[in-house]
Amino acid sequence: MNPILAFYRSSIGRKWVVAITGLVLFGFVIGHMLGNLQMFWGPDQINSYAVHLRDLGPLLWIVRIVLLTCFVLHIQCTIALARANRAARPEKYAYYATKQASKASRTMIVSGLIVLSFVLFHLMHFTFGWIDARNANLHEAAQDPLLGPGRHDVYRMVIAGFNHWPVSFFYLLGIGLLCWHLSHGFASVFQTLGLRNHRVEGFLRWTSGGLAALVFLGYCAIPLAVMTGILTDTNHPFGTPEQHPDAGHGAKTAAAVAR
Amino acid sequence: MTSTNGHSQTLETDQPGAAQRHGGKVMRFHLKIWRQANPQSAGRMVDYEIDNVPTAASFLEMLDILNERLVARGEDPIEHDSDCREGICGTCSLTINGIPHGGQRGSATCQLHMRTFRDGDTIYVEPWRARPFPVIKDLVIDRAAFDRIIQAGGFITARTGSAPEANALPVPKVAADLAMDAAACIGCGACVAACKNSSAMLFTAAKIAHLNYLPQGQAEKDTRVLNMVRQMDKEGFGGCTNQYECSAVCPKEIDAAFIAKMNREYALASLKDITTGLGSAVD
Ligand code: HEM
Ligand code: SF4
Ligand code: FES
C-alpha cells in the first residue's frame, strides 16, 4: 500500500490526524475567545476588531479553509476510529466496570457531535445571519453620510442574540460540552503525539482541566453578562439613531436596515 | 446477554470436613459464569451457588473446587486457562466483576484470593472480550493474535556463534531499566480486555519498546514498529483513546507512556517509509 495512505488508514495515523487537527481547533478556540472578550471593552473595540478581521482579506480565507479542513478531518478520523473501536468488541460484558477512565473520555464522540451541531448553529446565527437576519445586518450610523452605513455592528448583534434565552441556553450547553471535550482532549494530544511520560502526566491532567475551565468562563461570561444586563446597548455611542451626535442620513440607513 | 438457566444450582461440599479443617473459615458465593460450548455456539451467563470455599483458596482454586463438584455430578466442568499460578506466565485470564484479573493492583487472576471478597458476594466471571480473541470454550479464549503481532516484529540482527564479551556493547542504565520494565509484559491480554475499544496498544507498545530501547534492537527499529502496528490493526483490535484502563489492570503495571513512545516511533518510521521506503512486510 502507498505509505501515506497506509499511515492515514492506520489506527495510530488517524490518532495523529485527530490530535493535530484538535490542537489547531483548540488554538482557534483560544483566539476566538480572546477576540470575543473585547465585548467588555465596548462597541468601538469589538466593531473595529471585526473590521480588522474582514480587512485581512485573502489571509482570512486561508485561515477559514485551514480551520474547515481541520474540522472535517477531525470528524472523519474520529468517526472512523469510533467505528473500528466498536467493531473490536462485538460481545459486551454482562458486568460493566471501569477502573479510572473519566466520564469525559468515554463520551468524546457524543460531546463532539453535539459541539458540531452547536458550531453549525453558531455559524448560521452570527456568521451567515440566517437565524436572525434583522439583527445580523445591523450597522453603525455612518461617520460620513456619503459613504453609506457605518461598520457592521457586531456589538448590538451579539447583545440582541443573547437576549433570546434559547440562544444563550444552547450557547452555554455547546460551550460546556466543548470544554468537557477539551478536559480530556487537551491532555490526550500529548499522549498521541508521544510527548507524555510519567513526569509530565500529572501536570498535563491539571492543565487540561484548568484550560477547559478557563475557556468555559471566557466564553460564558458574554451571554451571562448580556442576560444579567451588565452588557447592554442602551449606552451605545453610535448605534441607536436618537443618541447619535449627527443623526442624519447614516442613522436613517441604520434604522432602515434595522427595520 | 445476562441470561441464566432459570434455576440456580447449589453445589454442596464434597468434603464435609472442609469447614473444620479450615478453622471454620469458609465462604459462600453466588457466581455468574459465562458458559459457551464452542466458538460457534452462543454463550450465556449461568448461575452457580458455591459454599464451603476456604478463605485461603485462590480464585482459580475456587473454580477447581466448583469443577470437582460439577464433575462429581456428571456435568461438564468450566473451562478456564491457567499454568504457573504464580503470576508469571500470563495464561490465566478472567474478567471478574467487569475488571480483568479482578482489580487487585499488579496481580493476575491466579494471585487473587477469595478472602478479598465478602462472604455471600455475587461474582461475575467472563472471558476476555475482543473480536480478535474468540472464545474457544467457556472462559478460554484464543490469544494467537498476540503471537502474530510478535512474529510481525521479526528478528534482531545479532552475530551468532560464541557468546560475545558481556561489556562489548555498552547499554545505558536508563535504557536497560526501561527495556526491562517493558519486557515484564507477560502477554496475558488483560489490557485488551479492559480497554473499552479492545485495543492492544499497551501490549504492542511494550513488545516494541523492550527491543527499541536497546542497542541490539536499533537495526530493525523502524520496520519493527511499522510491522507490529500494522499487524495489530489487521487483527482487528481497536485504537487507544488514552484512558489508561489497560495500565490500571495490567498485572505487570506496564506504563502507558510506552504507548506514547510507540505513537512517536510509528509516525517517524512512517515518515521514513514515505521518504525513503522501508519495505514493510505487512500491509
Ligand atoms: C472546536 C471543536 C473541537 C475541538 C477544539 C476538538 C478538540 C479535540 C482534541 C484536542 C482532541 C484530542 C486528540 C487526541 O486524542 O489526541 C479531540 C478528540 C476527539 N474529538 Fe474533538 N474537537 C472538536 C470537535 C469535535 C467534533 C465536532 C467531533 C465529532 C465527531 C469530535 C470528536 C472527537 C473524538 C471522538 C475524539 C477522541 C479521539 C480519541 O480519543 O481517539 N471533536 N478533540
Ligand atoms: S501489557 Fe500488561 S495487561 Fe497487557 S498483555 Fe502485557 S502484562 Fe498483560
Ligand atoms: S497462571 Fe500464570 S500468570 Fe496466572
PDB file of N, CA, C and O and ligand atoms in Angstrom, chain A residues 11 14-29 70-71 74-79 81-82 85 104-105 107-117 119 178 181-193, chain B residues 197 239-243, ligand 1:
ATOM      1  N   SER A  11      -4.487   2.881  12.755  1.00  0.00           N
ATOM      2  CA  SER A  11      -5.075   3.416  13.984  1.00  0.00           C
ATOM      3  C   SER A  11      -4.240   4.584  14.506  1.00  0.00           C
ATOM      4  O   SER A  11      -4.775   5.635  14.864  1.00  0.00           O
ATOM      5  N   ARG A  14      -4.418   7.759  12.238  1.00  0.00           N
ATOM      6  CA  ARG A  14      -5.666   8.509  12.440  1.00  0.00           C
ATOM      7  C   ARG A  14      -5.623   9.293  13.742  1.00  0.00           C
ATOM      8  O   ARG A  14      -6.100  10.424  13.822  1.00  0.00           O
ATOM      9  N   LYS A  15      -5.030   8.676  14.740  1.00  0.00           N
ATOM     10  CA  LYS A  15      -4.919   9.385  16.012  1.00  0.00           C
ATOM     11  C   LYS A  15      -4.056  10.634  15.882  1.00  0.00           C
ATOM     12  O   LYS A  15      -4.332  11.656  16.494  1.00  0.00           O
ATOM     13  N   TRP A  16      -3.009  10.549  15.076  1.00  0.00           N
ATOM     14  CA  TRP A  16      -2.178  11.731  14.832  1.00  0.00           C
ATOM     15  C   TRP A  16      -2.981  12.829  14.165  1.00  0.00           C
ATOM     16  O   TRP A  16      -2.869  13.998  14.511  1.00  0.00           O
ATOM     17  N   VAL A  17      -3.792  12.437  13.194  1.00  0.00           N
ATOM     18  CA  VAL A  17      -4.604  13.435  12.499  1.00  0.00           C
ATOM     19  C   VAL A  17      -5.585  14.076  13.498  1.00  0.00           C
ATOM     20  O   VAL A  17      -5.732  15.299  13.542  1.00  0.00           O
ATOM     21  N   VAL A  18      -6.202  13.258  14.336  1.00  0.00           N
ATOM     22  CA  VAL A  18      -7.145  13.790  15.331  1.00  0.00           C
ATOM     23  C   VAL A  18      -6.427  14.758  16.275  1.00  0.00           C
ATOM     24  O   VAL A  18      -6.926  15.840  16.575  1.00  0.00           O
ATOM     25  N   ALA A  19      -5.233  14.385  16.700  1.00  0.00           N
ATOM     26  CA  ALA A  19      -4.514  15.212  17.668  1.00  0.00           C
ATOM     27  C   ALA A  19      -4.088  16.538  17.056  1.00  0.00           C
ATOM     28  O   ALA A  19      -4.270  17.603  17.660  1.00  0.00           O
ATOM     29  N   ILE A  20      -3.534  16.497  15.847  1.00  0.00           N
ATOM     30  CA  ILE A  20      -3.044  17.741  15.245  1.00  0.00           C
ATOM     31  C   ILE A  20      -4.209  18.658  14.879  1.00  0.00           C
ATOM     32  O   ILE A  20      -4.183  19.856  15.179  1.00  0.00           O
ATOM     33  N   THR A  21      -5.253  18.088  14.287  1.00  0.00           N
ATOM     34  CA  THR A  21      -6.402  18.938  13.961  1.00  0.00           C
ATOM     35  C   THR A  21      -7.061  19.441  15.239  1.00  0.00           C
ATOM     36  O   THR A  21      -7.495  20.590  15.307  1.00  0.00           O
ATOM     37  N   GLY A  22      -7.100  18.595  16.274  1.00  0.00           N
ATOM     38  CA  GLY A  22      -7.668  19.019  17.562  1.00  0.00           C
ATOM     39  C   GLY A  22      -6.894  20.187  18.144  1.00  0.00           C
ATOM     40  O   GLY A  22      -7.469  21.125  18.686  1.00  0.00           O
ATOM     41  N   LEU A  23      -5.584  20.127  17.986  1.00  0.00           N
ATOM     42  CA  LEU A  23      -4.730  21.194  18.515  1.00  0.00           C
ATOM     43  C   LEU A  23      -4.970  22.500  17.755  1.00  0.00           C
ATOM     44  O   LEU A  23      -5.045  23.582  18.350  1.00  0.00           O
ATOM     45  N   VAL A  24      -5.103  22.408  16.432  1.00  0.00           N
ATOM     46  CA  VAL A  24      -5.376  23.605  15.631  1.00  0.00           C
ATOM     47  C   VAL A  24      -6.734  24.189  16.046  1.00  0.00           C
ATOM     48  O   VAL A  24      -6.867  25.399  16.274  1.00  0.00           O
ATOM     49  N   LEU A  25      -7.728  23.328  16.181  1.00  0.00           N
ATOM     50  CA  LEU A  25      -9.055  23.801  16.579  1.00  0.00           C
ATOM     51  C   LEU A  25      -8.997  24.417  17.977  1.00  0.00           C
ATOM     52  O   LEU A  25      -9.639  25.428  18.248  1.00  0.00           O
ATOM     53  N   PHE A  26      -8.195  23.822  18.838  1.00  0.00           N
ATOM     54  CA  PHE A  26      -8.047  24.375  20.180  1.00  0.00           C
ATOM     55  C   PHE A  26      -7.432  25.770  20.117  1.00  0.00           C
ATOM     56  O   PHE A  26      -7.859  26.685  20.816  1.00  0.00           O
ATOM     57  N   GLY A  27      -6.446  25.945  19.227  1.00  0.00           N
ATOM     58  CA  GLY A  27      -5.834  27.259  19.041  1.00  0.00           C
ATOM     59  C   GLY A  27      -6.880  28.275  18.609  1.00  0.00           C
ATOM     60  O   GLY A  27      -6.932  29.400  19.124  1.00  0.00           O
ATOM     61  N   PHE A  28      -7.757  27.859  17.707  1.00  0.00           N
ATOM     62  CA  PHE A  28      -8.827  28.750  17.262  1.00  0.00           C
ATOM     63  C   PHE A  28      -9.757  29.089  18.429  1.00  0.00           C
ATOM     64  O   PHE A  28     -10.165  30.242  18.596  1.00  0.00           O
ATOM     65  N   VAL A  29     -10.077  28.072  19.226  1.00  0.00           N
ATOM     66  CA  VAL A  29     -10.990  28.278  20.354  1.00  0.00           C
ATOM     67  C   VAL A  29     -10.434  29.354  21.296  1.00  0.00           C
ATOM     68  O   VAL A  29     -11.157  30.242  21.757  1.00  0.00           O
ATOM     69  N   CYS A  70      -9.409  21.177   8.961  1.00  0.00           N
ATOM     70  CA  CYS A  70      -9.123  20.511  10.232  1.00  0.00           C
ATOM     71  C   CYS A  70     -10.395  19.930  10.828  1.00  0.00           C
ATOM     72  O   CYS A  70     -10.407  18.813  11.353  1.00  0.00           O
ATOM     73  N   PHE A  71     -11.457  20.713  10.767  1.00  0.00           N
ATOM     74  CA  PHE A  71     -12.716  20.270  11.352  1.00  0.00           C
ATOM     75  C   PHE A  71     -13.205  18.999  10.660  1.00  0.00           C
ATOM     76  O   PHE A  71     -13.574  18.025  11.308  1.00  0.00           O
ATOM     77  N   HIS A  74     -10.852  16.053  11.438  1.00  0.00           N
ATOM     78  CA  HIS A  74     -11.042  15.649  12.834  1.00  0.00           C
ATOM     79  C   HIS A  74     -12.280  14.752  12.950  1.00  0.00           C
ATOM     80  O   HIS A  74     -12.223  13.685  13.547  1.00  0.00           O
ATOM     81  N   ILE A  75     -13.352  15.196  12.345  1.00  0.00           N
ATOM     82  CA  ILE A  75     -14.601  14.438  12.454  1.00  0.00           C
ATOM     83  C   ILE A  75     -14.488  13.126  11.684  1.00  0.00           C
ATOM     84  O   ILE A  75     -14.872  12.069  12.190  1.00  0.00           O
ATOM     85  N   GLN A  76     -13.925  13.185  10.492  1.00  0.00           N
ATOM     86  CA  GLN A  76     -13.820  11.957   9.694  1.00  0.00           C
ATOM     87  C   GLN A  76     -12.996  10.899  10.425  1.00  0.00           C
ATOM     88  O   GLN A  76     -13.402   9.737  10.530  1.00  0.00           O
ATOM     89  N   CYS A  77     -11.850  11.309  10.964  1.00  0.00           N
ATOM     90  CA  CYS A  77     -10.981  10.334  11.641  1.00  0.00           C
ATOM     91  C   CYS A  77     -11.590   9.838  12.948  1.00  0.00           C
ATOM     92  O   CYS A  77     -11.478   8.651  13.263  1.00  0.00           O
ATOM     93  N   THR A  78     -12.225  10.723  13.705  1.00  0.00           N
ATOM     94  CA  THR A  78     -12.783  10.252  14.983  1.00  0.00           C
ATOM     95  C   THR A  78     -13.935   9.279  14.725  1.00  0.00           C
ATOM     96  O   THR A  78     -14.074   8.293  15.437  1.00  0.00           O
ATOM     97  N   ILE A  79     -14.719   9.547  13.695  1.00  0.00           N
ATOM     98  CA  ILE A  79     -15.825   8.628  13.410  1.00  0.00           C
ATOM     99  C   ILE A  79     -15.271   7.279  12.933  1.00  0.00           C
ATOM    100  O   ILE A  79     -15.722   6.224  13.375  1.00  0.00           O
ATOM    101  N   LEU A  81     -12.391   5.997  13.701  1.00  0.00           N
ATOM    102  CA  LEU A  81     -11.814   5.318  14.873  1.00  0.00           C
ATOM    103  C   LEU A  81     -12.916   4.738  15.755  1.00  0.00           C
ATOM    104  O   LEU A  81     -12.834   3.595  16.203  1.00  0.00           O
ATOM    105  N   ALA A  82     -13.953   5.542  15.985  1.00  0.00           N
ATOM    106  CA  ALA A  82     -15.026   5.084  16.870  1.00  0.00           C
ATOM    107  C   ALA A  82     -15.700   3.832  16.297  1.00  0.00           C
ATOM    108  O   ALA A  82     -16.058   2.918  17.040  1.00  0.00           O
ATOM    109  N   ASN A  85     -13.399   0.898  16.805  1.00  0.00           N
ATOM    110  CA  ASN A  85     -13.379   0.544  18.227  1.00  0.00           C
ATOM    111  C   ASN A  85     -14.614  -0.252  18.616  1.00  0.00           C
ATOM    112  O   ASN A  85     -14.543  -1.195  19.392  1.00  0.00           O
ATOM    113  N   ALA A 104     -15.673  12.121  30.770  1.00  0.00           N
ATOM    114  CA  ALA A 104     -15.419  12.904  29.554  1.00  0.00           C
ATOM    115  C   ALA A 104     -14.726  12.055  28.502  1.00  0.00           C
ATOM    116  O   ALA A 104     -15.064  12.115  27.320  1.00  0.00           O
ATOM    117  N   SER A 105     -13.775  11.217  28.946  1.00  0.00           N
ATOM    118  CA  SER A 105     -13.015  10.426  27.985  1.00  0.00           C
ATOM    119  C   SER A 105     -13.883   9.359  27.341  1.00  0.00           C
ATOM    120  O   SER A 105     -13.590   8.882  26.257  1.00  0.00           O
ATOM    121  N   THR A 107     -17.081   9.796  26.566  1.00  0.00           N
ATOM    122  CA  THR A 107     -18.196  10.379  25.822  1.00  0.00           C
ATOM    123  C   THR A 107     -17.702  11.365  24.772  1.00  0.00           C
ATOM    124  O   THR A 107     -18.420  12.284  24.397  1.00  0.00           O
ATOM    125  N   MET A 108     -16.466  11.157  24.281  1.00  0.00           N
ATOM    126  CA  MET A 108     -15.879  12.114  23.331  1.00  0.00           C
ATOM    127  C   MET A 108     -16.707  12.234  22.051  1.00  0.00           C
ATOM    128  O   MET A 108     -16.877  13.325  21.512  1.00  0.00           O
ATOM    129  N   ILE A 109     -17.207  11.112  21.563  1.00  0.00           N
ATOM    130  CA  ILE A 109     -17.934  11.166  20.293  1.00  0.00           C
ATOM    131  C   ILE A 109     -19.263  11.894  20.497  1.00  0.00           C
ATOM    132  O   ILE A 109     -19.702  12.669  19.645  1.00  0.00           O
ATOM    133  N   VAL A 110     -19.901  11.704  21.644  1.00  0.00           N
ATOM    134  CA  VAL A 110     -21.172  12.381  21.926  1.00  0.00           C
ATOM    135  C   VAL A 110     -20.942  13.873  22.106  1.00  0.00           C
ATOM    136  O   VAL A 110     -21.598  14.706  21.466  1.00  0.00           O
ATOM    137  N   SER A 111     -19.959  14.232  22.949  1.00  0.00           N
ATOM    138  CA  SER A 111     -19.700  15.659  23.156  1.00  0.00           C
ATOM    139  C   SER A 111     -19.275  16.283  21.829  1.00  0.00           C
ATOM    140  O   SER A 111     -19.726  17.378  21.489  1.00  0.00           O
ATOM    141  N   GLY A 112     -18.463  15.562  21.050  1.00  0.00           N
ATOM    142  CA  GLY A 112     -18.009  16.083  19.764  1.00  0.00           C
ATOM    143  C   GLY A 112     -19.169  16.347  18.818  1.00  0.00           C
ATOM    144  O   GLY A 112     -19.259  17.412  18.216  1.00  0.00           O
ATOM    145  N   LEU A 113     -20.098  15.407  18.727  1.00  0.00           N
ATOM    146  CA  LEU A 113     -21.205  15.580  17.780  1.00  0.00           C
ATOM    147  C   LEU A 113     -22.149  16.703  18.210  1.00  0.00           C
ATOM    148  O   LEU A 113     -22.671  17.436  17.377  1.00  0.00           O
ATOM    149  N   ILE A 114     -22.343  16.875  19.526  1.00  0.00           N
ATOM    150  CA  ILE A 114     -23.191  17.992  19.965  1.00  0.00           C
ATOM    151  C   ILE A 114     -22.473  19.313  19.703  1.00  0.00           C
ATOM    152  O   ILE A 114     -23.087  20.286  19.267  1.00  0.00           O
ATOM    153  N   VAL A 115     -21.138  19.330  19.918  1.00  0.00           N
ATOM    154  CA  VAL A 115     -20.372  20.535  19.592  1.00  0.00           C
ATOM    155  C   VAL A 115     -20.513  20.841  18.097  1.00  0.00           C
ATOM    156  O   VAL A 115     -20.694  21.995  17.707  1.00  0.00           O
ATOM    157  N   LEU A 116     -20.488  19.809  17.270  1.00  0.00           N
ATOM    158  CA  LEU A 116     -20.657  20.006  15.827  1.00  0.00           C
ATOM    159  C   LEU A 116     -21.985  20.693  15.522  1.00  0.00           C
ATOM    160  O   LEU A 116     -22.033  21.676  14.770  1.00  0.00           O
ATOM    161  N   SER A 117     -23.073  20.214  16.129  1.00  0.00           N
ATOM    162  CA  SER A 117     -24.371  20.834  15.847  1.00  0.00           C
ATOM    163  C   SER A 117     -24.387  22.270  16.380  1.00  0.00           C
ATOM    164  O   SER A 117     -24.948  23.172  15.766  1.00  0.00           O
ATOM    165  N   VAL A 119     -21.724  24.268  16.580  1.00  0.00           N
ATOM    166  CA  VAL A 119     -20.906  25.097  15.688  1.00  0.00           C
ATOM    167  C   VAL A 119     -21.712  25.482  14.443  1.00  0.00           C
ATOM    168  O   VAL A 119     -21.687  26.632  14.000  1.00  0.00           O
ATOM    169  N   LEU A 178     -18.068  21.522  24.794  1.00  0.00           N
ATOM    170  CA  LEU A 178     -16.760  21.714  24.171  1.00  0.00           C
ATOM    171  C   LEU A 178     -15.671  21.617  25.240  1.00  0.00           C
ATOM    172  O   LEU A 178     -14.642  20.960  25.045  1.00  0.00           O
ATOM    173  N   HIS A 181     -15.189  18.174  26.377  1.00  0.00           N
ATOM    174  CA  HIS A 181     -14.410  17.514  25.324  1.00  0.00           C
ATOM    175  C   HIS A 181     -12.920  17.835  25.515  1.00  0.00           C
ATOM    176  O   HIS A 181     -12.069  16.959  25.444  1.00  0.00           O
ATOM    177  N   LEU A 182     -12.633  19.107  25.775  1.00  0.00           N
ATOM    178  CA  LEU A 182     -11.244  19.525  25.894  1.00  0.00           C
ATOM    179  C   LEU A 182     -10.594  19.056  27.188  1.00  0.00           C
ATOM    180  O   LEU A 182      -9.383  18.873  27.243  1.00  0.00           O
ATOM    181  N   SER A 183     -11.402  18.847  28.231  1.00  0.00           N
ATOM    182  CA  SER A 183     -10.818  18.429  29.507  1.00  0.00           C
ATOM    183  C   SER A 183     -10.107  17.087  29.326  1.00  0.00           C
ATOM    184  O   SER A 183      -9.098  16.823  29.970  1.00  0.00           O
ATOM    185  N   HIS A 184     -10.621  16.238  28.439  1.00  0.00           N
ATOM    186  CA  HIS A 184      -9.882  15.003  28.116  1.00  0.00           C
ATOM    187  C   HIS A 184      -8.953  15.248  26.933  1.00  0.00           C
ATOM    188  O   HIS A 184      -7.809  14.800  26.923  1.00  0.00           O
ATOM    189  N   GLY A 185      -9.455  15.993  25.953  1.00  0.00           N
ATOM    190  CA  GLY A 185      -8.748  16.129  24.678  1.00  0.00           C
ATOM    191  C   GLY A 185      -7.388  16.790  24.782  1.00  0.00           C
ATOM    192  O   GLY A 185      -6.438  16.341  24.142  1.00  0.00           O
ATOM    193  N   PHE A 186      -7.273  17.821  25.600  1.00  0.00           N
ATOM    194  CA  PHE A 186      -6.007  18.554  25.632  1.00  0.00           C
ATOM    195  C   PHE A 186      -4.859  17.670  26.115  1.00  0.00           C
ATOM    196  O   PHE A 186      -3.817  17.572  25.474  1.00  0.00           O
ATOM    197  N   ALA A 187      -5.075  16.983  27.234  1.00  0.00           N
ATOM    198  CA  ALA A 187      -4.022  16.102  27.754  1.00  0.00           C
ATOM    199  C   ALA A 187      -3.765  14.960  26.786  1.00  0.00           C
ATOM    200  O   ALA A 187      -2.633  14.506  26.612  1.00  0.00           O
ATOM    201  N   SER A 188      -4.836  14.523  26.143  1.00  0.00           N
ATOM    202  CA  SER A 188      -4.777  13.399  25.226  1.00  0.00           C
ATOM    203  C   SER A 188      -3.815  13.663  24.060  1.00  0.00           C
ATOM    204  O   SER A 188      -3.110  12.756  23.610  1.00  0.00           O
ATOM    205  N   VAL A 189      -3.803  14.901  23.595  1.00  0.00           N
ATOM    206  CA  VAL A 189      -2.942  15.251  22.462  1.00  0.00           C
ATOM    207  C   VAL A 189      -1.486  14.872  22.736  1.00  0.00           C
ATOM    208  O   VAL A 189      -0.792  14.338  21.865  1.00  0.00           O
ATOM    209  N   PHE A 190      -1.043  15.120  23.959  1.00  0.00           N
ATOM    210  CA  PHE A 190       0.364  14.883  24.269  1.00  0.00           C
ATOM    211  C   PHE A 190       0.704  13.396  24.244  1.00  0.00           C
ATOM    212  O   PHE A 190       1.792  13.005  23.840  1.00  0.00           O
ATOM    213  N   GLN A 191      -0.239  12.583  24.676  1.00  0.00           N
ATOM    214  CA  GLN A 191      -0.024  11.133  24.611  1.00  0.00           C
ATOM    215  C   GLN A 191       0.048  10.691  23.147  1.00  0.00           C
ATOM    216  O   GLN A 191       0.940   9.959  22.749  1.00  0.00           O
ATOM    217  N   THR A 192      -0.913  11.188  22.349  1.00  0.00           N
ATOM    218  CA  THR A 192      -0.966  10.775  20.944  1.00  0.00           C
ATOM    219  C   THR A 192       0.295  11.176  20.191  1.00  0.00           C
ATOM    220  O   THR A 192       0.802  10.430  19.365  1.00  0.00           O
ATOM    221  N   LEU A 193       0.807  12.368  20.499  1.00  0.00           N
ATOM    222  CA  LEU A 193       1.991  12.835  19.789  1.00  0.00           C
ATOM    223  C   LEU A 193       3.274  12.311  20.424  1.00  0.00           C
ATOM    224  O   LEU A 193       4.377  12.697  20.037  1.00  0.00           O
TER     225      LEU A 193
ATOM    226  N   ASN B 197     -12.160  -0.167  23.887  1.00  0.00           N
ATOM    227  CA  ASN B 197     -12.058  -0.349  22.437  1.00  0.00           C
ATOM    228  C   ASN B 197     -11.352  -1.645  22.075  1.00  0.00           C
ATOM    229  O   ASN B 197     -10.964  -1.817  20.921  1.00  0.00           O
ATOM    230  N   GLY B 239      -8.525   1.090  18.647  1.00  0.00           N
ATOM    231  CA  GLY B 239      -7.460   2.070  18.862  1.00  0.00           C
ATOM    232  C   GLY B 239      -7.521   2.624  20.272  1.00  0.00           C
ATOM    233  O   GLY B 239      -8.553   2.583  20.931  1.00  0.00           O
ATOM    234  N   CYS B 240      -6.387   3.161  20.716  1.00  0.00           N
ATOM    235  CA  CYS B 240      -6.324   3.716  22.075  1.00  0.00           C
ATOM    236  C   CYS B 240      -7.044   5.061  22.123  1.00  0.00           C
ATOM    237  O   CYS B 240      -6.884   5.880  21.222  1.00  0.00           O
ATOM    238  N   THR B 241      -7.845   5.296  23.166  1.00  0.00           N
ATOM    239  CA  THR B 241      -8.429   6.628  23.361  1.00  0.00           C
ATOM    240  C   THR B 241      -7.856   7.270  24.626  1.00  0.00           C
ATOM    241  O   THR B 241      -8.497   8.111  25.256  1.00  0.00           O
ATOM    242  N   ASN B 242      -6.678   6.851  25.004  1.00  0.00           N
ATOM    243  CA  ASN B 242      -5.922   7.492  26.080  1.00  0.00           C
ATOM    244  C   ASN B 242      -6.666   7.547  27.413  1.00  0.00           C
ATOM    245  O   ASN B 242      -6.732   8.584  28.055  1.00  0.00           O
ATOM    246  N   GLN B 243      -7.228   6.418  27.800  1.00  0.00           N
ATOM    247  CA  GLN B 243      -7.929   6.365  29.081  1.00  0.00           C
ATOM    248  C   GLN B 243      -7.150   5.576  30.117  1.00  0.00           C
ATOM    249  O   GLN B 243      -7.471   5.594  31.280  1.00  0.00           O
TER     250      GLN B 243
HETATM  251  C1  HEM C   1     -13.944  23.162  18.095  1.00  0.00           C
HETATM  252  C2  HEM C   1     -14.167  21.908  18.041  1.00  0.00           C
HETATM  253  C3  HEM C   1     -13.261  20.799  18.560  1.00  0.00           C
HETATM  254  C4  HEM C   1     -12.077  20.834  19.251  1.00  0.00           C
HETATM  255  C5  HEM C   1     -11.317  22.045  19.706  1.00  0.00           C
HETATM  256  C6  HEM C   1     -11.683  19.466  19.481  1.00  0.00           C
HETATM  257  C7  HEM C   1     -10.526  19.093  20.130  1.00  0.00           C
HETATM  258  C8  HEM C   1     -10.134  17.796  20.345  1.00  0.00           C
HETATM  259  C9  HEM C   1      -8.887  17.388  20.909  1.00  0.00           C
HETATM  260  C10 HEM C   1      -7.784  18.326  21.348  1.00  0.00           C
HETATM  261  C11 HEM C   1      -8.881  16.025  20.964  1.00  0.00           C
HETATM  262  C12 HEM C   1      -7.785  15.115  21.493  1.00  0.00           C
HETATM  263  C13 HEM C   1      -6.990  14.483  20.383  1.00  0.00           C
HETATM  264  C14 HEM C   1      -6.227  13.277  20.849  1.00  0.00           C
HETATM  265  O1  HEM C   1      -6.820  12.320  21.351  1.00  0.00           O
HETATM  266  O2  HEM C   1      -5.010  13.278  20.724  1.00  0.00           O
HETATM  267  C15 HEM C   1     -10.129  15.577  20.462  1.00  0.00           C
HETATM  268  C16 HEM C   1     -10.506  14.251  20.399  1.00  0.00           C
HETATM  269  C17 HEM C   1     -11.710  13.826  19.900  1.00  0.00           C
HETATM  270  N1  HEM C   1     -12.645  14.595  19.225  1.00  0.00           N
HETATM  271 FE1  HEM C   1     -12.620  16.577  19.087  1.00  0.00          FE
HETATM  272  N2  HEM C   1     -12.597  18.621  18.957  1.00  0.00           N
HETATM  273  C18 HEM C   1     -13.588  19.400  18.377  1.00  0.00           C
HETATM  274  C19 HEM C   1     -14.694  18.956  17.691  1.00  0.00           C
HETATM  275  C20 HEM C   1     -15.058  17.621  17.571  1.00  0.00           C
HETATM  276  C21 HEM C   1     -16.203  17.168  16.831  1.00  0.00           C
HETATM  277  C22 HEM C   1     -17.179  18.042  16.056  1.00  0.00           C
HETATM  278  C23 HEM C   1     -16.249  15.819  16.958  1.00  0.00           C
HETATM  279  C24 HEM C   1     -17.318  14.974  16.355  1.00  0.00           C
HETATM  280  C25 HEM C   1     -17.226  13.804  15.904  1.00  0.00           C
HETATM  281  C26 HEM C   1     -15.115  15.411  17.787  1.00  0.00           C
HETATM  282  C27 HEM C   1     -14.807  14.131  18.188  1.00  0.00           C
HETATM  283  C28 HEM C   1     -13.694  13.760  18.889  1.00  0.00           C
HETATM  284  C29 HEM C   1     -13.418  12.433  19.370  1.00  0.00           C
HETATM  285  C30 HEM C   1     -14.315  11.212  19.218  1.00  0.00           C
HETATM  286  C31 HEM C   1     -12.177  12.464  19.997  1.00  0.00           C
HETATM  287  C32 HEM C   1     -11.469  11.317  20.692  1.00  0.00           C
HETATM  288  C33 HEM C   1     -10.443  10.694  19.822  1.00  0.00           C
HETATM  289  C34 HEM C   1      -9.652   9.699  20.591  1.00  0.00           C
HETATM  290  O3  HEM C   1      -9.569   9.807  21.820  1.00  0.00           O
HETATM  291  O4  HEM C   1      -9.080   8.810  19.973  1.00  0.00           O
HETATM  292  N3  HEM C   1     -14.402  16.539  18.124  1.00  0.00           N
HETATM  293  N4  HEM C   1     -10.887  16.664  20.061  1.00  0.00           N
END
